[in-house]
mmCIF file of C-alpha atoms in Angstrom:
data_model
loop_
_atom_site.group_PDB
_atom_site.id
_atom_site.type_symbol
_atom_site.label_atom_id
_atom_site.label_comp_id
_atom_site.label_asym_id
_atom_site.label_seq_id
_atom_site.Cartn_x
_atom_site.Cartn_y
_atom_site.Cartn_z
ATOM 1 C CA UNK A 20 -78.209 -278.600 51.678
ATOM 2 C CA UNK A 21 -80.106 -276.921 54.511
ATOM 3 C CA UNK A 22 -78.632 -274.168 56.681
ATOM 4 C CA UNK A 23 -78.538 -276.509 59.686
ATOM 5 C CA UNK A 24 -76.713 -279.160 57.654
ATOM 6 C CA UNK A 25 -74.200 -276.651 56.285
ATOM 7 C CA UNK A 26 -73.510 -275.492 59.822
ATOM 8 C CA UNK A 27 -73.119 -279.015 61.156
ATOM 9 C CA UNK A 28 -70.773 -280.263 58.457
ATOM 10 C CA UNK A 29 -68.564 -277.185 58.631
ATOM 11 C CA UNK A 30 -68.052 -277.401 62.406
ATOM 12 C CA UNK A 31 -64.826 -279.134 63.263
ATOM 13 C CA UNK A 32 -65.122 -282.122 65.558
ATOM 14 C CA UNK A 33 -64.654 -281.037 69.157
ATOM 15 C CA UNK A 34 -61.583 -282.458 70.766
ATOM 16 C CA UNK A 35 -59.287 -281.959 73.743
ATOM 17 C CA UNK A 36 -58.525 -278.509 75.093
ATOM 18 C CA UNK A 37 -55.530 -278.150 72.800
ATOM 19 C CA UNK A 38 -57.620 -278.734 69.678
ATOM 20 C CA UNK A 39 -58.278 -275.710 67.443
ATOM 21 C CA UNK A 40 -61.459 -273.707 67.627
ATOM 22 C CA UNK A 41 -64.292 -275.053 65.487
ATOM 23 C CA UNK A 42 -64.926 -273.152 62.280
ATOM 24 C CA UNK A 43 -68.051 -272.513 60.230
ATOM 25 C CA UNK A 44 -68.757 -271.304 56.733
ATOM 26 C CA UNK A 45 -69.527 -267.610 56.456
ATOM 27 C CA UNK A 46 -72.564 -267.777 54.205
ATOM 28 C CA UNK A 47 -71.837 -268.065 50.514
ATOM 29 C CA UNK A 48 -68.393 -266.463 50.784
ATOM 30 C CA UNK A 49 -66.787 -269.882 51.117
ATOM 31 C CA UNK A 50 -64.700 -268.556 54.021
ATOM 32 C CA UNK A 51 -64.261 -270.643 57.152
ATOM 33 C CA UNK A 52 -64.211 -268.477 60.271
ATOM 34 C CA UNK A 53 -63.728 -269.502 63.907
ATOM 35 C CA UNK A 54 -66.953 -269.691 65.882
ATOM 36 C CA UNK A 55 -65.496 -267.103 68.277
ATOM 37 C CA UNK A 56 -64.439 -263.724 66.918
ATOM 38 C CA UNK A 57 -62.614 -260.973 68.778
ATOM 39 C CA UNK A 58 -64.090 -257.499 69.078
ATOM 40 C CA UNK A 59 -61.421 -254.838 69.602
ATOM 41 C CA UNK A 60 -63.471 -252.062 71.228
ATOM 42 C CA UNK A 61 -62.311 -253.002 74.772
ATOM 43 C CA UNK A 62 -58.684 -253.009 73.652
ATOM 44 C CA UNK A 63 -58.931 -249.759 71.747
ATOM 45 C CA UNK A 64 -60.948 -247.898 74.358
ATOM 46 C CA UNK A 65 -60.075 -249.555 77.647
ATOM 47 C CA UNK A 66 -56.516 -250.915 77.493
ATOM 48 C CA UNK A 67 -53.031 -249.577 77.010
ATOM 49 C CA UNK A 68 -51.498 -250.211 73.604
ATOM 50 C CA UNK A 69 -49.083 -252.728 75.105
ATOM 51 C CA UNK A 70 -51.799 -254.723 76.830
ATOM 52 C CA UNK A 71 -54.112 -254.639 73.808
ATOM 53 C CA UNK A 72 -51.409 -255.783 71.407
ATOM 54 C CA UNK A 73 -50.454 -258.629 73.748
ATOM 55 C CA UNK A 74 -54.107 -259.663 73.949
ATOM 56 C CA UNK A 75 -54.539 -259.605 70.149
ATOM 57 C CA UNK A 76 -51.474 -261.789 69.663
ATOM 58 C CA UNK A 77 -52.719 -264.246 72.275
ATOM 59 C CA UNK A 78 -56.113 -264.440 70.599
ATOM 60 C CA UNK A 79 -54.553 -265.264 67.227
ATOM 61 C CA UNK A 80 -52.263 -267.835 68.836
ATOM 62 C CA UNK A 81 -55.370 -269.527 70.262
ATOM 63 C CA UNK A 82 -57.221 -269.561 66.938
ATOM 64 C CA UNK A 83 -59.401 -266.477 67.365
ATOM 65 C CA UNK A 84 -58.473 -265.171 63.940
ATOM 66 C CA UNK A 85 -61.665 -263.226 63.145
ATOM 67 C CA UNK A 86 -60.725 -259.679 64.220
ATOM 68 C CA UNK A 87 -63.464 -257.046 64.322
ATOM 69 C CA UNK A 88 -62.658 -253.351 64.561
ATOM 70 C CA UNK A 89 -64.005 -249.910 63.671
ATOM 71 C CA UNK A 90 -62.714 -246.332 63.393
ATOM 72 C CA UNK A 91 -64.682 -245.378 66.497
ATOM 73 C CA UNK A 92 -62.905 -247.894 68.739
ATOM 74 C CA UNK A 93 -60.336 -245.514 70.149
ATOM 75 C CA UNK A 94 -56.826 -246.695 69.315
ATOM 76 C CA UNK A 95 -57.843 -250.140 68.055
ATOM 77 C CA UNK A 96 -56.779 -249.532 64.444
ATOM 78 C CA UNK A 97 -53.371 -248.245 65.496
ATOM 79 C CA UNK A 98 -52.920 -251.118 67.941
ATOM 80 C CA UNK A 99 -53.848 -253.660 65.303
ATOM 81 C CA UNK A 100 -51.382 -252.189 62.818
ATOM 82 C CA UNK A 101 -48.549 -253.469 65.002
ATOM 83 C CA UNK A 102 -50.046 -256.971 64.988
ATOM 84 C CA UNK A 103 -50.974 -256.977 61.311
ATOM 85 C CA UNK A 104 -47.478 -255.999 60.229
ATOM 86 C CA UNK A 105 -46.448 -259.481 61.337
ATOM 87 C CA UNK A 106 -49.628 -261.565 61.046
ATOM 88 C CA UNK A 107 -51.919 -260.165 58.357
ATOM 89 C CA UNK A 108 -52.137 -263.480 56.494
ATOM 90 C CA UNK A 109 -53.302 -265.308 59.620
ATOM 91 C CA UNK A 110 -56.456 -263.306 60.242
ATOM 92 C CA UNK A 111 -59.848 -262.459 58.780
ATOM 93 C CA UNK A 112 -59.860 -258.685 59.215
ATOM 94 C CA UNK A 113 -63.117 -256.762 59.541
ATOM 95 C CA UNK A 114 -63.757 -253.041 59.813
ATOM 96 C CA UNK A 115 -66.743 -250.714 59.558
ATOM 97 C CA UNK A 116 -67.835 -247.380 58.112
ATOM 98 C CA UNK A 117 -70.537 -245.543 60.087
ATOM 99 C CA UNK A 118 -71.648 -243.511 57.081
ATOM 100 C CA UNK A 119 -74.722 -242.925 54.937
ATOM 101 C CA UNK A 120 -73.036 -241.080 52.087
ATOM 102 C CA UNK A 121 -70.804 -242.974 49.675
ATOM 103 C CA UNK A 122 -67.974 -240.427 49.565
ATOM 104 C CA UNK A 123 -67.821 -240.372 53.351
ATOM 105 C CA UNK A 124 -67.798 -244.167 53.468
ATOM 106 C CA UNK A 125 -64.850 -244.376 51.079
ATOM 107 C CA UNK A 126 -63.014 -241.652 52.962
ATOM 108 C CA UNK A 127 -63.438 -243.579 56.197
ATOM 109 C CA UNK A 128 -62.387 -246.862 54.611
ATOM 110 C CA UNK A 129 -59.221 -245.337 53.131
ATOM 111 C CA UNK A 130 -58.366 -243.772 56.487
ATOM 112 C CA UNK A 131 -58.973 -247.093 58.214
ATOM 113 C CA UNK A 132 -56.696 -248.922 55.801
ATOM 114 C CA UNK A 133 -53.956 -246.379 56.453
ATOM 115 C CA UNK A 134 -54.340 -246.683 60.215
ATOM 116 C CA UNK A 135 -54.377 -250.474 60.045
ATOM 117 C CA UNK A 136 -51.344 -250.470 57.770
ATOM 118 C CA UNK A 137 -52.942 -252.759 55.191
ATOM 119 C CA UNK A 138 -54.002 -252.481 51.567
ATOM 120 C CA UNK A 139 -57.114 -254.615 51.930
ATOM 121 C CA UNK A 140 -59.515 -255.813 54.613
ATOM 122 C CA UNK A 141 -61.528 -258.983 54.336
ATOM 123 C CA UNK A 142 -64.926 -257.531 55.205
ATOM 124 C CA UNK A 143 -66.305 -254.008 55.540
ATOM 125 C CA UNK A 144 -69.642 -253.241 57.158
ATOM 126 C CA UNK A 145 -71.854 -250.206 56.873
ATOM 127 C CA UNK A 146 -72.097 -249.778 60.611
ATOM 128 C CA UNK A 147 -75.178 -249.548 62.816
ATOM 129 C CA UNK A 148 -78.055 -249.524 60.346
ATOM 130 C CA UNK A 149 -80.460 -248.408 63.057
ATOM 131 C CA UNK A 150 -78.654 -245.057 63.082
ATOM 132 C CA UNK A 151 -78.351 -244.753 59.307
ATOM 133 C CA UNK A 152 -80.575 -242.957 56.809
ATOM 134 C CA UNK A 153 -81.689 -246.017 54.899
ATOM 135 C CA UNK A 154 -82.686 -244.157 51.734
ATOM 136 C CA UNK A 155 -79.253 -242.534 51.501
ATOM 137 C CA UNK A 156 -77.415 -245.781 52.241
ATOM 138 C CA UNK A 157 -79.305 -247.523 49.416
ATOM 139 C CA UNK A 158 -78.980 -244.664 46.927
ATOM 140 C CA UNK A 159 -76.706 -244.829 43.882
ATOM 141 C CA UNK A 160 -74.234 -242.568 45.654
ATOM 142 C CA UNK A 161 -74.819 -244.115 49.079
ATOM 143 C CA UNK A 162 -72.461 -246.023 51.334
ATOM 144 C CA UNK A 163 -73.509 -249.487 50.188
ATOM 145 C CA UNK A 164 -72.854 -248.684 46.539
ATOM 146 C CA UNK A 165 -69.529 -247.176 47.580
ATOM 147 C CA UNK A 166 -68.534 -250.356 49.371
ATOM 148 C CA UNK A 167 -69.419 -252.360 46.285
ATOM 149 C CA UNK A 168 -66.989 -250.147 44.350
ATOM 150 C CA UNK A 169 -64.394 -250.701 47.060
ATOM 151 C CA UNK A 170 -64.937 -254.436 46.700
ATOM 152 C CA UNK A 171 -64.518 -254.253 42.932
ATOM 153 C CA UNK A 172 -61.292 -252.297 43.315
ATOM 154 C CA UNK A 173 -59.844 -254.692 45.877
ATOM 155 C CA UNK A 174 -59.997 -252.555 49.016
ATOM 156 C CA UNK A 175 -62.277 -255.084 50.688
ATOM 157 C CA UNK A 176 -63.106 -258.660 49.772
ATOM 158 C CA UNK A 177 -66.661 -258.686 51.125
ATOM 159 C CA UNK A 178 -69.281 -256.144 52.213
ATOM 160 C CA UNK A 179 -72.264 -256.057 54.523
ATOM 161 C CA UNK A 180 -73.855 -254.176 57.393
ATOM 162 C CA UNK A 181 -74.253 -254.316 61.152
ATOM 163 C CA UNK A 182 -77.455 -253.642 63.070
ATOM 164 C CA UNK A 183 -78.298 -253.130 66.728
ATOM 165 C CA UNK A 184 -81.920 -251.971 66.451
ATOM 166 C CA UNK A 185 -84.691 -251.105 63.960
ATOM 167 C CA UNK A 186 -84.759 -254.626 62.500
ATOM 168 C CA UNK A 187 -87.012 -253.503 59.640
ATOM 169 C CA UNK A 188 -84.074 -251.641 58.123
ATOM 170 C CA UNK A 189 -82.086 -254.861 58.026
ATOM 171 C CA UNK A 190 -84.931 -256.590 56.230
ATOM 172 C CA UNK A 191 -84.927 -253.917 53.536
ATOM 173 C CA UNK A 192 -81.165 -254.056 53.236
ATOM 174 C CA UNK A 193 -81.244 -257.803 52.685
ATOM 175 C CA UNK A 194 -84.007 -257.460 50.104
ATOM 176 C CA UNK A 195 -82.569 -254.493 48.217
ATOM 177 C CA UNK A 196 -78.775 -254.636 48.573
ATOM 178 C CA UNK A 197 -76.176 -257.173 47.538
ATOM 179 C CA UNK A 198 -74.440 -258.109 50.784
ATOM 180 C CA UNK A 199 -72.084 -260.912 51.736
ATOM 181 C CA UNK A 200 -72.464 -260.808 55.513
ATOM 182 C CA UNK A 201 -74.343 -259.171 58.368
ATOM 183 C CA UNK A 202 -73.560 -258.737 62.041
ATOM 184 C CA UNK A 203 -76.646 -258.553 64.264
ATOM 185 C CA UNK A 204 -77.181 -257.840 67.948
ATOM 186 C CA UNK A 205 -78.600 -261.113 69.204
ATOM 187 C CA UNK A 206 -78.949 -262.391 72.740
ATOM 188 C CA UNK A 207 -81.709 -264.163 74.620
ATOM 189 C CA UNK A 208 -82.880 -260.937 76.294
ATOM 190 C CA UNK A 209 -82.807 -258.461 73.405
ATOM 191 C CA UNK A 210 -84.622 -261.021 71.290
ATOM 192 C CA UNK A 211 -87.747 -259.829 73.097
ATOM 193 C CA UNK A 212 -86.971 -256.168 72.330
ATOM 194 C CA UNK A 213 -85.457 -256.075 68.854
ATOM 195 C CA UNK A 214 -86.240 -259.538 67.517
ATOM 196 C CA UNK A 215 -83.442 -259.985 64.980
ATOM 197 C CA UNK A 216 -83.663 -263.741 65.502
ATOM 198 C CA UNK A 217 -87.249 -263.793 64.257
ATOM 199 C CA UNK A 218 -87.360 -260.837 61.856
ATOM 200 C CA UNK A 219 -83.968 -260.857 60.135
ATOM 201 C CA UNK A 220 -82.061 -264.101 60.725
ATOM 202 C CA UNK A 221 -84.437 -266.337 58.693
ATOM 203 C CA UNK A 222 -84.140 -264.018 55.676
ATOM 204 C CA UNK A 223 -80.360 -263.852 55.924
ATOM 205 C CA UNK A 224 -80.043 -267.637 56.113
ATOM 206 C CA UNK A 225 -82.506 -268.093 53.244
ATOM 207 C CA UNK A 226 -80.294 -265.867 51.102
ATOM 208 C CA UNK A 227 -77.176 -267.669 52.411
ATOM 209 C CA UNK A 228 -75.741 -264.407 53.705
ATOM 210 C CA UNK A 229 -73.040 -264.877 56.331
ATOM 211 C CA UNK A 230 -74.251 -264.056 59.839
ATOM 212 C CA UNK A 231 -72.191 -262.915 62.815
ATOM 213 C CA UNK A 232 -73.754 -262.511 66.254
ATOM 214 C CA UNK A 233 -72.682 -259.537 68.369
ATOM 215 C CA UNK A 234 -73.742 -258.236 71.792
ATOM 216 C CA UNK A 235 -74.251 -261.832 72.903
ATOM 217 C CA UNK A 236 -73.718 -260.661 76.499
ATOM 218 C CA UNK A 237 -75.845 -257.568 76.005
ATOM 219 C CA UNK A 238 -72.943 -255.303 75.094
ATOM 220 C CA UNK A 239 -70.886 -253.042 77.326
ATOM 221 C CA UNK A 240 -72.900 -251.154 79.907
ATOM 222 C CA UNK A 241 -73.949 -247.847 78.330
ATOM 223 C CA UNK A 242 -71.543 -248.709 75.489
ATOM 224 C CA UNK A 243 -68.605 -247.682 77.715
ATOM 225 C CA UNK A 244 -65.633 -250.024 77.462
ATOM 226 C CA UNK A 245 -64.046 -249.292 80.808
ATOM 227 C CA UNK A 246 -64.055 -252.405 82.982
ATOM 228 C CA UNK A 247 -64.167 -256.185 82.575
ATOM 229 C CA UNK A 248 -67.218 -258.162 83.657
ATOM 230 C CA UNK A 249 -69.556 -255.217 83.028
ATOM 231 C CA UNK A 250 -71.785 -256.569 80.302
ATOM 232 C CA UNK A 251 -75.352 -255.319 80.196
ATOM 233 C CA UNK A 252 -76.702 -258.785 81.021
ATOM 234 C CA UNK A 253 -74.517 -259.235 84.103
ATOM 235 C CA UNK A 254 -75.316 -255.763 85.421
ATOM 236 C CA UNK A 255 -78.975 -256.725 85.333
ATOM 237 C CA UNK A 256 -78.516 -259.939 87.237
ATOM 238 C CA UNK A 257 -77.587 -262.586 84.643
ATOM 239 C CA UNK A 258 -74.135 -264.070 85.210
ATOM 240 C CA UNK A 259 -74.144 -267.237 83.067
ATOM 241 C CA UNK A 260 -72.186 -265.985 80.085
ATOM 242 C CA UNK A 261 -71.440 -269.501 78.892
ATOM 243 C CA UNK A 262 -75.138 -270.204 78.353
ATOM 244 C CA UNK A 263 -75.546 -266.838 76.637
ATOM 245 C CA UNK A 264 -72.748 -267.766 74.235
ATOM 246 C CA UNK A 265 -74.279 -271.183 73.618
ATOM 247 C CA UNK A 266 -77.579 -269.484 72.807
ATOM 248 C CA UNK A 267 -76.006 -267.234 70.184
ATOM 249 C CA UNK A 268 -73.917 -269.981 68.588
ATOM 250 C CA UNK A 269 -76.957 -272.257 68.490
ATOM 251 C CA UNK A 270 -78.979 -269.865 66.341
ATOM 252 C CA UNK A 271 -79.490 -271.292 62.823
ATOM 253 C CA UNK A 272 -77.078 -269.783 60.331
ATOM 254 C CA UNK A 273 -74.783 -268.019 62.801
ATOM 255 C CA UNK A 274 -71.167 -268.515 61.778
ATOM 256 C CA UNK A 275 -69.472 -266.830 64.713
ATOM 257 C CA UNK A 276 -70.102 -264.877 67.897
ATOM 258 C CA UNK A 277 -67.961 -261.748 68.098
ATOM 259 C CA UNK A 278 -67.012 -260.965 71.683
ATOM 260 C CA UNK A 279 -64.910 -258.176 73.137
ATOM 261 C CA UNK A 280 -62.650 -259.021 76.088
ATOM 262 C CA UNK A 281 -60.443 -257.002 78.425
ATOM 263 C CA UNK A 282 -57.891 -259.543 79.543
ATOM 264 C CA UNK A 283 -56.386 -262.971 79.065
ATOM 265 C CA UNK A 284 -58.721 -264.595 81.572
ATOM 266 C CA UNK A 285 -61.838 -263.426 79.745
ATOM 267 C CA UNK A 286 -60.346 -264.465 76.418
ATOM 268 C CA UNK A 287 -59.490 -267.970 77.578
ATOM 269 C CA UNK A 288 -62.884 -268.449 79.247
ATOM 270 C CA UNK A 289 -64.655 -267.595 76.018
ATOM 271 C CA UNK A 290 -62.382 -269.878 74.018
ATOM 272 C CA UNK A 291 -63.044 -272.769 76.395
ATOM 273 C CA UNK A 292 -66.804 -272.217 76.191
ATOM 274 C CA UNK A 293 -66.695 -271.998 72.398
ATOM 275 C CA UNK A 294 -64.722 -275.238 72.112
ATOM 276 C CA UNK A 295 -67.325 -277.003 74.238
ATOM 277 C CA UNK A 296 -70.316 -275.347 72.599
ATOM 278 C CA UNK A 297 -73.571 -277.259 72.740
ATOM 279 C CA UNK A 298 -77.019 -275.861 71.922
ATOM 280 C CA UNK A 299 -79.081 -274.643 74.867
ATOM 281 C CA UNK A 300 -81.284 -277.548 75.966
ATOM 282 C CA UNK A 301 -84.106 -275.548 77.505
ATOM 283 C CA UNK A 302 -84.422 -272.587 75.158
ATOM 284 C CA UNK A 303 -87.922 -271.819 76.378
ATOM 285 C CA UNK A 304 -86.701 -271.485 79.947
ATOM 286 C CA UNK A 305 -83.796 -269.283 78.918
ATOM 287 C CA UNK A 306 -86.022 -267.065 76.813
ATOM 288 C CA UNK A 307 -88.387 -266.653 79.743
ATOM 289 C CA UNK A 308 -85.454 -265.440 81.820
ATOM 290 C CA UNK A 309 -84.551 -263.186 78.931
ATOM 291 C CA UNK A 310 -87.997 -261.641 78.929
ATOM 292 C CA UNK A 311 -87.472 -260.449 82.504
ATOM 293 C CA UNK A 312 -83.978 -259.142 81.761
ATOM 294 C CA UNK A 313 -85.296 -257.358 78.663
ATOM 295 C CA UNK A 314 -87.722 -255.394 80.829
ATOM 296 C CA UNK A 315 -84.745 -254.032 82.755
ATOM 297 C CA UNK A 316 -82.603 -253.360 79.684
ATOM 298 C CA UNK A 317 -85.324 -251.626 77.699
ATOM 299 C CA UNK A 318 -84.418 -250.311 74.257
ATOM 300 C CA UNK A 319 -80.770 -249.784 75.240
ATOM 301 C CA UNK A 320 -79.459 -250.075 71.666
ATOM 302 C CA UNK A 321 -81.849 -247.427 70.361
ATOM 303 C CA UNK A 322 -85.466 -247.262 69.163
ATOM 304 C CA UNK A 323 -87.126 -250.527 68.214
ATOM 305 C CA UNK A 324 -88.693 -248.926 65.138
#
């Protein structure tokens, strides 16, 4: 079965507004995840605990059960612990370890589990491969080997990596490491700068590795999660977030787009767009717009190489 066919048959049939979010298979894990995931950086770094917890509960109620977090997201782990104490079985829980060294990775994972108040997460990423020392990560005592040990011991069910820049590192990781999933920065503007869609996505889908799209709106401006409606794309003149989401979800092999939101309105807008997702009809026109936006954004996620 081709990647496109797998994606098509695993999408739920779109229905009325009260129908659940469509789901897709996450690579060869066999897991069905909603096509919209929730990033918790805005909640952990830009909201009060009360507001963030309310937002997380609302997201789960609406079917956004893929929850993405990281130890660097302010109070996100602590906020989520309150939610997970009641609803752990309802969610696919993802965290990250921004570490090269294996001992440091395990230390961070154990600390994250304590802060989240859980014994196991569903997926752990080595975070931000563009900023990692690839040789150390891939070494016998590196962070990827450590996560494999964590998987074997039941601390995490699946492992992978995230990448914002330096796509060549992702290619090596996919060729040399045993990973279940990847999360890549992919939007119609940064495609012209970092090129994950052309350099990495085909290899991931060929290997049937689960793919999550992040930064589909260009990410928070300067990576500061302070205000709503301040995505990098919108700051540089592009306001059509629905089309940007459709672009990301239309990429072959993408299981879900992980989006951070600041409030209920943003959450519900994204849910509505996801439920009505259709591939972008004029991709060439959109990519041409993206080329102009990319000139303004530059290498905002870090060096290309």
